[in-house]
Tab-separated table of C-alpha atoms in Angstrom:
chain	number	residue	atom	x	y	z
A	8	UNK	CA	0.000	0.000	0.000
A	9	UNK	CA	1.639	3.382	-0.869
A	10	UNK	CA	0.683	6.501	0.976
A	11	UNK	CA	2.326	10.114	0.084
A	12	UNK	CA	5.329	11.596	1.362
A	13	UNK	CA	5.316	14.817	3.312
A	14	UNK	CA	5.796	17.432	0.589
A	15	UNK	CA	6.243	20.295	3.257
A	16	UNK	CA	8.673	21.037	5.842
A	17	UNK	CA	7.894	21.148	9.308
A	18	UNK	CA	8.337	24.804	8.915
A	19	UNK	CA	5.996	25.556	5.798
A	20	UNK	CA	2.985	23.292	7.303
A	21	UNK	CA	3.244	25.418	10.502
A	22	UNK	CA	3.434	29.226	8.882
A	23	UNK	CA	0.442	27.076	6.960
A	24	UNK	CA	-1.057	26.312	9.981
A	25	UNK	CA	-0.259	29.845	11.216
A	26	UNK	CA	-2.358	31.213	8.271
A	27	UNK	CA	-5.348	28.944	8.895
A	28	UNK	CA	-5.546	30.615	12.304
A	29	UNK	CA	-5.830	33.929	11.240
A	30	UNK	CA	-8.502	33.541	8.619
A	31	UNK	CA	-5.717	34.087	5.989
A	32	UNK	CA	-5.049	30.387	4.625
A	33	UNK	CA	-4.464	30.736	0.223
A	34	UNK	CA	-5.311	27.750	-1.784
A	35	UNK	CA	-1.311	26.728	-1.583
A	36	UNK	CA	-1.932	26.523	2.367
A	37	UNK	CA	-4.983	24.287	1.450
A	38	UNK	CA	-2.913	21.971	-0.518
A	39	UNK	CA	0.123	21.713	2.136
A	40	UNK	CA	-2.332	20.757	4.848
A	41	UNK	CA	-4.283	18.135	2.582
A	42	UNK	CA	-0.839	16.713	1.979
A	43	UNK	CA	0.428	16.576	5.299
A	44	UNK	CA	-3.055	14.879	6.503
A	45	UNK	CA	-2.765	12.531	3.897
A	46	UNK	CA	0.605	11.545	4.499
A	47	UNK	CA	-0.192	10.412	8.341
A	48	UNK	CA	-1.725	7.639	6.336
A	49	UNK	CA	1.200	5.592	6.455
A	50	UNK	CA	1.914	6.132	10.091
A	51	UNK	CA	-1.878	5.062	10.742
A	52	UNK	CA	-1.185	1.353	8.664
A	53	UNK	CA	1.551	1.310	10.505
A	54	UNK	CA	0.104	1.281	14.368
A	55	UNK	CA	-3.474	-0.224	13.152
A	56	UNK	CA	-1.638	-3.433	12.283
A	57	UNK	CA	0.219	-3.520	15.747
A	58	UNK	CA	-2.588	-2.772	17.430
A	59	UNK	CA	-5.062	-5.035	15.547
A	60	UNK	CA	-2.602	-7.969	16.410
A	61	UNK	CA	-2.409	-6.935	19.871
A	62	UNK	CA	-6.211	-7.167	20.084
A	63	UNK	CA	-6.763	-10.040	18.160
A	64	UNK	CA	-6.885	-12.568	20.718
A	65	UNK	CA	-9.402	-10.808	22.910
A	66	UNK	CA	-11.648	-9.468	19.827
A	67	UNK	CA	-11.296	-5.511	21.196
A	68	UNK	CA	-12.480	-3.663	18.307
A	69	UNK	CA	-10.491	-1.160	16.912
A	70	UNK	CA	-10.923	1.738	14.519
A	71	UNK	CA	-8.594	4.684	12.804
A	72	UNK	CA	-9.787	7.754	11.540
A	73	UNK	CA	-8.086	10.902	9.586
A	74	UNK	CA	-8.892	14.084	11.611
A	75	UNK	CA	-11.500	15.879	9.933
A	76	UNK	CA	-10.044	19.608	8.038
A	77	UNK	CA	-12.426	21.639	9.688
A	78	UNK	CA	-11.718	20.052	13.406
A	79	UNK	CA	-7.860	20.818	12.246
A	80	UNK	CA	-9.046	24.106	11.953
A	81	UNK	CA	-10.612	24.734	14.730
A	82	UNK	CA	-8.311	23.069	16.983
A	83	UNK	CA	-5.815	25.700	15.552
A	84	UNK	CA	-8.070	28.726	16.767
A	85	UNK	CA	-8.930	26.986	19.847
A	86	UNK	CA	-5.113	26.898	20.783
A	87	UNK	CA	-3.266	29.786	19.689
A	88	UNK	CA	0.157	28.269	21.012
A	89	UNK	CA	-0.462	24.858	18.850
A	90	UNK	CA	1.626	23.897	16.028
A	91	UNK	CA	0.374	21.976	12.871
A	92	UNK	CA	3.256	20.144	12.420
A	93	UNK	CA	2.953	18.683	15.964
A	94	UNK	CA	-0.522	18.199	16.559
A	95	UNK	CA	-1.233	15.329	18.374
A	96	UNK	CA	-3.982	13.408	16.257
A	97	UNK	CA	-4.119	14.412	12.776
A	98	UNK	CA	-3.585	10.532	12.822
A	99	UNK	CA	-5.743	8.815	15.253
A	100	UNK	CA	-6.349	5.051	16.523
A	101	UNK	CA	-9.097	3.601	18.836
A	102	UNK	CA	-9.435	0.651	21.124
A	103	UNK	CA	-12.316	-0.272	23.130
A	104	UNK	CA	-12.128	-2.175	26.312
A	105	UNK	CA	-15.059	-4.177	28.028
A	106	UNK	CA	-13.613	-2.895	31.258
A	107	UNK	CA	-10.993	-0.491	33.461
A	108	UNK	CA	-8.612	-3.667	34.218
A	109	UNK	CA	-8.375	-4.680	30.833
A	110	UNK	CA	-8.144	-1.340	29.845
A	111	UNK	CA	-5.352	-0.438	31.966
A	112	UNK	CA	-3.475	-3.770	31.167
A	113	UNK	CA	-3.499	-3.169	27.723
A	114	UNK	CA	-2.225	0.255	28.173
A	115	UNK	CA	0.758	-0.994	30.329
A	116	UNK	CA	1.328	-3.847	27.807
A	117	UNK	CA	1.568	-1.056	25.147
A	118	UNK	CA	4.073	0.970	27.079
A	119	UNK	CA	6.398	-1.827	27.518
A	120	UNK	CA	6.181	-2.454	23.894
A	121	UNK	CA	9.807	-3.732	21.948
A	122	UNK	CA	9.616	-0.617	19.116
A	123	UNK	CA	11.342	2.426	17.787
A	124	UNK	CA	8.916	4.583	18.003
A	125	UNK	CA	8.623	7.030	21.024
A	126	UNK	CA	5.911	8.283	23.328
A	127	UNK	CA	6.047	11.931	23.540
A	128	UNK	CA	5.312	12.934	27.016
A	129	UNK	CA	5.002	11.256	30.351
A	130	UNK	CA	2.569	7.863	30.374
A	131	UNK	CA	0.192	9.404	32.701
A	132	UNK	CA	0.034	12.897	31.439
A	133	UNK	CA	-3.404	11.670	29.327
A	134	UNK	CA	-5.117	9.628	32.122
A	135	UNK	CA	-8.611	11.143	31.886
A	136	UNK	CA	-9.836	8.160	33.709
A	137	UNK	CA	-7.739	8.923	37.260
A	138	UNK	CA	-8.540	12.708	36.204
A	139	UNK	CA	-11.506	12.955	34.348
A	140	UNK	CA	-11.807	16.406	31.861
A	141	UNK	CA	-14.116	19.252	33.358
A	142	UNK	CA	-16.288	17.924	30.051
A	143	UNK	CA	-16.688	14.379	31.404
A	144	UNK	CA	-14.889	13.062	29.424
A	145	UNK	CA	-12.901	9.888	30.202
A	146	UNK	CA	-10.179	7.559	28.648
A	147	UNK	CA	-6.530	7.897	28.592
A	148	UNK	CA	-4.767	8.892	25.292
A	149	UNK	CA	-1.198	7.753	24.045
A	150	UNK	CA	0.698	9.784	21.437
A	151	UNK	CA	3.724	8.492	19.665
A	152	UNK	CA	6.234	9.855	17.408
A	153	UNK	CA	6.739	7.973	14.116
A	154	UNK	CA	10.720	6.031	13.905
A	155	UNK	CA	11.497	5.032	10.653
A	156	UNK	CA	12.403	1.343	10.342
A	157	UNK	CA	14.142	0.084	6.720
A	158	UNK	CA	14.091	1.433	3.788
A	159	UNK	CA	12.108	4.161	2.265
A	160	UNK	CA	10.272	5.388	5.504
A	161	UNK	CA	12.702	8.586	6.829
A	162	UNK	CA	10.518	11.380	5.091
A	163	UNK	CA	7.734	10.329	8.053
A	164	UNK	CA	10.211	10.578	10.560
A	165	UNK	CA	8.791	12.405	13.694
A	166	UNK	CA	4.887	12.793	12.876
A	167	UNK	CA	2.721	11.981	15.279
A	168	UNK	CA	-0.059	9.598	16.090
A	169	UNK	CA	-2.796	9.696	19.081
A	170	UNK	CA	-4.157	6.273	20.451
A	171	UNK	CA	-7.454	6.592	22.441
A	172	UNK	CA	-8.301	3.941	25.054
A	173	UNK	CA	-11.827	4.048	26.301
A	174	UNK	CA	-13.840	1.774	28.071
A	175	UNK	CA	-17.573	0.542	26.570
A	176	UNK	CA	-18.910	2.668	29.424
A	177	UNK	CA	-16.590	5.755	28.325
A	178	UNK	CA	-16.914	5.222	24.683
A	179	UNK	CA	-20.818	4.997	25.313
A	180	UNK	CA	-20.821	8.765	27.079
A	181	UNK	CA	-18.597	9.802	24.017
A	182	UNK	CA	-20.095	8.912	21.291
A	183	UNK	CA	-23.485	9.489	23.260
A	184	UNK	CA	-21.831	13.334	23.227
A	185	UNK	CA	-20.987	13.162	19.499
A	186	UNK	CA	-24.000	12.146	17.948
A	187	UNK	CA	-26.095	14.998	20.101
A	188	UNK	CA	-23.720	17.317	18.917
A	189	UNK	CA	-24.556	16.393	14.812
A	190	UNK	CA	-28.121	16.349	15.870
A	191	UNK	CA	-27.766	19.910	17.707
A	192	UNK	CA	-24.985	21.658	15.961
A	193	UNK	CA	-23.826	21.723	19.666
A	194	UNK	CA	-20.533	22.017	20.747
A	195	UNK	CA	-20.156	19.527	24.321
A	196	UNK	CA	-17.117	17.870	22.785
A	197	UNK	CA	-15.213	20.714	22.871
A	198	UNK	CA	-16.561	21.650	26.108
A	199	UNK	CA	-18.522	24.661	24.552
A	200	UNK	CA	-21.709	25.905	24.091
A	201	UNK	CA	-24.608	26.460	26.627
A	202	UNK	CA	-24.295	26.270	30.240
A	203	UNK	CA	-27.135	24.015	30.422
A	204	UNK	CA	-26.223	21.926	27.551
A	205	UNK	CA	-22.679	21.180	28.602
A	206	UNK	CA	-23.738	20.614	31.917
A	207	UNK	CA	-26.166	17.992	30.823
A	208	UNK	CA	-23.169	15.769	29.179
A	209	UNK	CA	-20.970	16.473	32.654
A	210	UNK	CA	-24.112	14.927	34.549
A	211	UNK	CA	-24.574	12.163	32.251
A	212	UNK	CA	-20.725	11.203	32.498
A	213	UNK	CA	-21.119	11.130	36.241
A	214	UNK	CA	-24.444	8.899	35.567
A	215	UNK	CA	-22.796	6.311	33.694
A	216	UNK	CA	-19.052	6.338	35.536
A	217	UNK	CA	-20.828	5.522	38.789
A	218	UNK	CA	-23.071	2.777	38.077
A	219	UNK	CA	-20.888	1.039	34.919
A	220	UNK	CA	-17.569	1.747	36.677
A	221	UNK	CA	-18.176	2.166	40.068
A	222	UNK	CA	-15.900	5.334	40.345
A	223	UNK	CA	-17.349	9.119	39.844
A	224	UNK	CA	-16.634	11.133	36.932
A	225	UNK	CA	-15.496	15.088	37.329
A	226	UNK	CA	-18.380	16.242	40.066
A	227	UNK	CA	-17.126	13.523	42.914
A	228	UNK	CA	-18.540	15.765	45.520
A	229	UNK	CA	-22.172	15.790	44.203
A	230	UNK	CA	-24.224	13.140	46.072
A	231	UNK	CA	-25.846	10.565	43.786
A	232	UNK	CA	-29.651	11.696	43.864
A	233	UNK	CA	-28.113	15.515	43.064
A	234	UNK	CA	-26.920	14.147	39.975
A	235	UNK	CA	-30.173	12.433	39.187
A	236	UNK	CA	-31.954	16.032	40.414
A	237	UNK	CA	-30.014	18.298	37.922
A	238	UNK	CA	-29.716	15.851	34.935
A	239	UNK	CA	-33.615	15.031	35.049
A	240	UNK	CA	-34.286	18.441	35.252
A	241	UNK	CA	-31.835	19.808	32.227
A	242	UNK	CA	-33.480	16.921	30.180
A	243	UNK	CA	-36.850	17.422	30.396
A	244	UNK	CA	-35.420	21.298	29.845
A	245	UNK	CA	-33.387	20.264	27.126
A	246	UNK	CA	-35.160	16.929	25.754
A	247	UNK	CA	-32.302	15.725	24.093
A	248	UNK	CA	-32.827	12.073	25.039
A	249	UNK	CA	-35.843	12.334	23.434
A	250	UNK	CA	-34.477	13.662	20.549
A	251	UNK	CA	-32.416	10.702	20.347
A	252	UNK	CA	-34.967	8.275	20.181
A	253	UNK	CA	-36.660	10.292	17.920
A	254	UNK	CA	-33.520	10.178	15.604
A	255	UNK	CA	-33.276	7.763	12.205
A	256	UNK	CA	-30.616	5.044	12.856
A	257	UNK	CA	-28.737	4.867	9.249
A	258	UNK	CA	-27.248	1.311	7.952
A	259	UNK	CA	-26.011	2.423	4.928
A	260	UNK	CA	-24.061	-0.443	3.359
A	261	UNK	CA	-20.870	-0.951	4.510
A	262	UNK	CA	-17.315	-3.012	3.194
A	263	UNK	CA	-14.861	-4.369	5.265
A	264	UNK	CA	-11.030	-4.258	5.202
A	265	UNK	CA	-11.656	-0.868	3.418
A	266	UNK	CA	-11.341	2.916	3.488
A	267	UNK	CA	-14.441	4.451	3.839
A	268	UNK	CA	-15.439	8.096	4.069
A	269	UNK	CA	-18.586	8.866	5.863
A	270	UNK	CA	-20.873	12.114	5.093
A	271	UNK	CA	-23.431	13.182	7.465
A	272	UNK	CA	-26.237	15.533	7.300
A	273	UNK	CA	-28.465	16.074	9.683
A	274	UNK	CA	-31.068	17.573	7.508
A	275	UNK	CA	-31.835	14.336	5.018
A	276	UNK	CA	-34.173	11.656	5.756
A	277	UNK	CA	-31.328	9.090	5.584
A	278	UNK	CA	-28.727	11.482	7.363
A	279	UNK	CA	-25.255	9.429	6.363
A	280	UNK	CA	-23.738	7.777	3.677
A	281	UNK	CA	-20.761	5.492	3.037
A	282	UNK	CA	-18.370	5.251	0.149
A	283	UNK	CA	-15.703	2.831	0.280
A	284	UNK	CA	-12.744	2.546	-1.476
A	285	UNK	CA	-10.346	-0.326	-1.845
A	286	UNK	CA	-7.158	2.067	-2.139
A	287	UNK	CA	-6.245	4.699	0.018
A	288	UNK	CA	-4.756	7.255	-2.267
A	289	UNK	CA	-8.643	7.197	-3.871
A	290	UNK	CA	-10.486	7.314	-0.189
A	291	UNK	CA	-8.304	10.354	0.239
A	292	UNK	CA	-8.731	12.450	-3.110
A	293	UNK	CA	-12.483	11.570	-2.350
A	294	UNK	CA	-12.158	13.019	1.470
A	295	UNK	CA	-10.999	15.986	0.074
A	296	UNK	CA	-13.001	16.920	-2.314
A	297	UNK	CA	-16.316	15.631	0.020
A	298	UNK	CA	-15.200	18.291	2.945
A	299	UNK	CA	-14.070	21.273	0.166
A	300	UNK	CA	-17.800	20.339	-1.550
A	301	UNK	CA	-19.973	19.656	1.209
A	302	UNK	CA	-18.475	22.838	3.855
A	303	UNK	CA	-20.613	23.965	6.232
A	304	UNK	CA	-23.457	21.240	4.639
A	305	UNK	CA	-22.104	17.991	6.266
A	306	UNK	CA	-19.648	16.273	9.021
A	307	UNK	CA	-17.567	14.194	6.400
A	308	UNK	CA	-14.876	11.600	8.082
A	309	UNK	CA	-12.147	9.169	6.447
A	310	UNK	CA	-12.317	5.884	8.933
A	311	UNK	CA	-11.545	2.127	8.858
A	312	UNK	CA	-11.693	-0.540	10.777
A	313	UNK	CA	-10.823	-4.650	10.638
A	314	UNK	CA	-14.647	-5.344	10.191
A	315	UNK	CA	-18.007	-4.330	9.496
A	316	UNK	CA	-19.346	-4.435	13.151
A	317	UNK	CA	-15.893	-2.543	14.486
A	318	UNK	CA	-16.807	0.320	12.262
A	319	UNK	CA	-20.242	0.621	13.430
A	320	UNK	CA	-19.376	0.334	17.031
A	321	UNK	CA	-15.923	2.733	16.930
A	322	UNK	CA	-17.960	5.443	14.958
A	323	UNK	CA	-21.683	4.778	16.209
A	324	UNK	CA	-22.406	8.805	16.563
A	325	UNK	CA	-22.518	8.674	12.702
A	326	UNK	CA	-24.962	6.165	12.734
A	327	UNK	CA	-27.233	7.727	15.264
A	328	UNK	CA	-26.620	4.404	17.151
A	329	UNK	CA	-27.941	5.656	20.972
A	330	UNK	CA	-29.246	2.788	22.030
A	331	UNK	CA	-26.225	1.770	24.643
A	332	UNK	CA	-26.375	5.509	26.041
A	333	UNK	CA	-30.297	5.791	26.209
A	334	UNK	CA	-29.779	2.179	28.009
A	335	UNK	CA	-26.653	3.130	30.489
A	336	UNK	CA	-28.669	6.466	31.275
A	337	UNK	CA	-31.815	5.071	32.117
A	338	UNK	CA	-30.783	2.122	34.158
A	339	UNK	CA	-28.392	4.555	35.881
A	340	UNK	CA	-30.796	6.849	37.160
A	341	UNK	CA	-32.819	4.119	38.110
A	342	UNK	CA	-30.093	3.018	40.018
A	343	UNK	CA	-28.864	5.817	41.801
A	344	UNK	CA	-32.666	6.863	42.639
């Protein structure tokens, strides 16, 4: 499989990056950031394979994804002191763990790992699990800095790659966050937006950390029928879980072993389609031109995964799949009642 060299230096993608920033960006900037997305493909084959073998035995499923342009973006106007050419997860890999011990084992596993390449900060600097983000979001995160090995590989020296590790539990409350963001043009994820409506997620996290996990989320000094309280009440305020049962669950058709970009808009009757391609150089051109065409119109995202079902499960918030977090909520609230 052949995947494109950086054509950039490290210095040109970042005065790139610099111009995307400040509203600026030319159509040459546009083409040096499509190329230096596009060449994290090979450092993406690269760890999917490792970690796909690693996982094997126990069936974790396990996806990769291309960061989206606009999320590049924004990320680079969200963080004024952030560098293109070392962002953390232009490139980005997923495992999903039934629970925290297996999680954690994996993780350590990982660390301990006989290979060139090198993490790139201290192993528990991305621990959201022991230190859960203000969002509620949990997981811990792993970024590694691409090392060469034989011949042909030096021009990817150095980028980077993120691996997420998340529970079912976290991934639930994640993904549960992503898809009411496509269905509300919110902003949770990033930890923006209303008070109310960010608040909701942080209550739901809580919700689902304590009676899947047994542990609390980021509001460890609220009691557990608070949490019940203020989440019940921002719900029937907000009614987003209604609005998720309400929402169309898509099954567009789907290949496996393949590069597939999906496009989501809210506004259609069937809100996402699927396109898959058998070579990534054509996924690619086609995940271009998809976000340049379909700006501001739809969430477009280059993903793949060893199977079918891992594809569906990694990237459920494009598939308006909120059946697990409808489930986790409602049996957690009965719980804590």
């Amino acid at each position: 499989m052949s995947f494109p060299e950086p054509g950039f230096s490290k210095g040109e993608v970042d005065r790139s990056g610099d111009r995307f920033r400040a509203g600026t960006a030319t159509e040459h900037d546009e083409v040096v950031l499509a190329n230096w997305r596009a060449a994290h493909g090979r450092v993406i084959n690269v760890f999917q394979a490792n970690l796909r073998n690693r996982c094997k035995e126990f069936q974790y499923p396990v996806g990769q994804r291309l960061k989206r342009f606009p999320t590049i973006v924004d990320k680079l106007t969200r963080q004024p002191e952030m560098h293109l050419a070392r962002m953390n997860d232009i490139a980005g890999c997923r495992v999903i763990f039934p629970t925290i011990k297996s999680l954690y084992q994996f993780r350590d596993q990982l660390l301990k790992a006989r290979w060139s390449h090198k993490l790139t900060h201290d192993p528990d600097r991305y621990d959201y699990v022991e230190r859960p983000k203000e969002t509620g979001y949990r997981g811990i995160h792993l970024v590694y800095s691409f090392v060469p090995r034989g011949r042909g590989a030096e021009p990817w020296r150095g980028l980077r790659i993120e691996i997420q590790l998340r529970t079912k539990a976290q991934h639930v409350w994640a993904t549960g966050v992503e898809t009411g963001d496509l269905l509300t043009k919110g902003r949770a994820k990033f930890g923006e937006g209303a008070d109310a409506y960010r608040r909701y997620w942080l209550l739901a996290s809580e919700i689902i950390a304590r009676t899947r996990e047994g542990q609390p989320s980021y509001l460890a000094e609220l009691s557990s029928e608070e949490i019940v309280y203020h989440f019940e009440a921002l719900d029937q305020q907000l009614n987003i879980r209604r609005l998720m049962r309400s929402a169309r669950r898509s099954q567009p058709k789907l290949k496996a072993e393949a590069s597939t970009v999906l496009i989501y808009r809210a506004d259609r009757k069937l809100p996402l389609t699927a396109h898959s391609f058998s070579h990534w150089q054509d996924a690619v051109k086609f995940y271009n031109k998809a976000e340049k065409d379909l700006a501001d119109q739809a969430d477009v995202v280059l993903v793949e995964a060893d199977n079918v079902k891992s594809i569906r499960n990694v990237f459920r918030n494009y598939f308006s799949n909120t059946t697990d977090f409808l489930r986790y909520i409602d049996a957690g609230i009965n719980l804590l009642k």
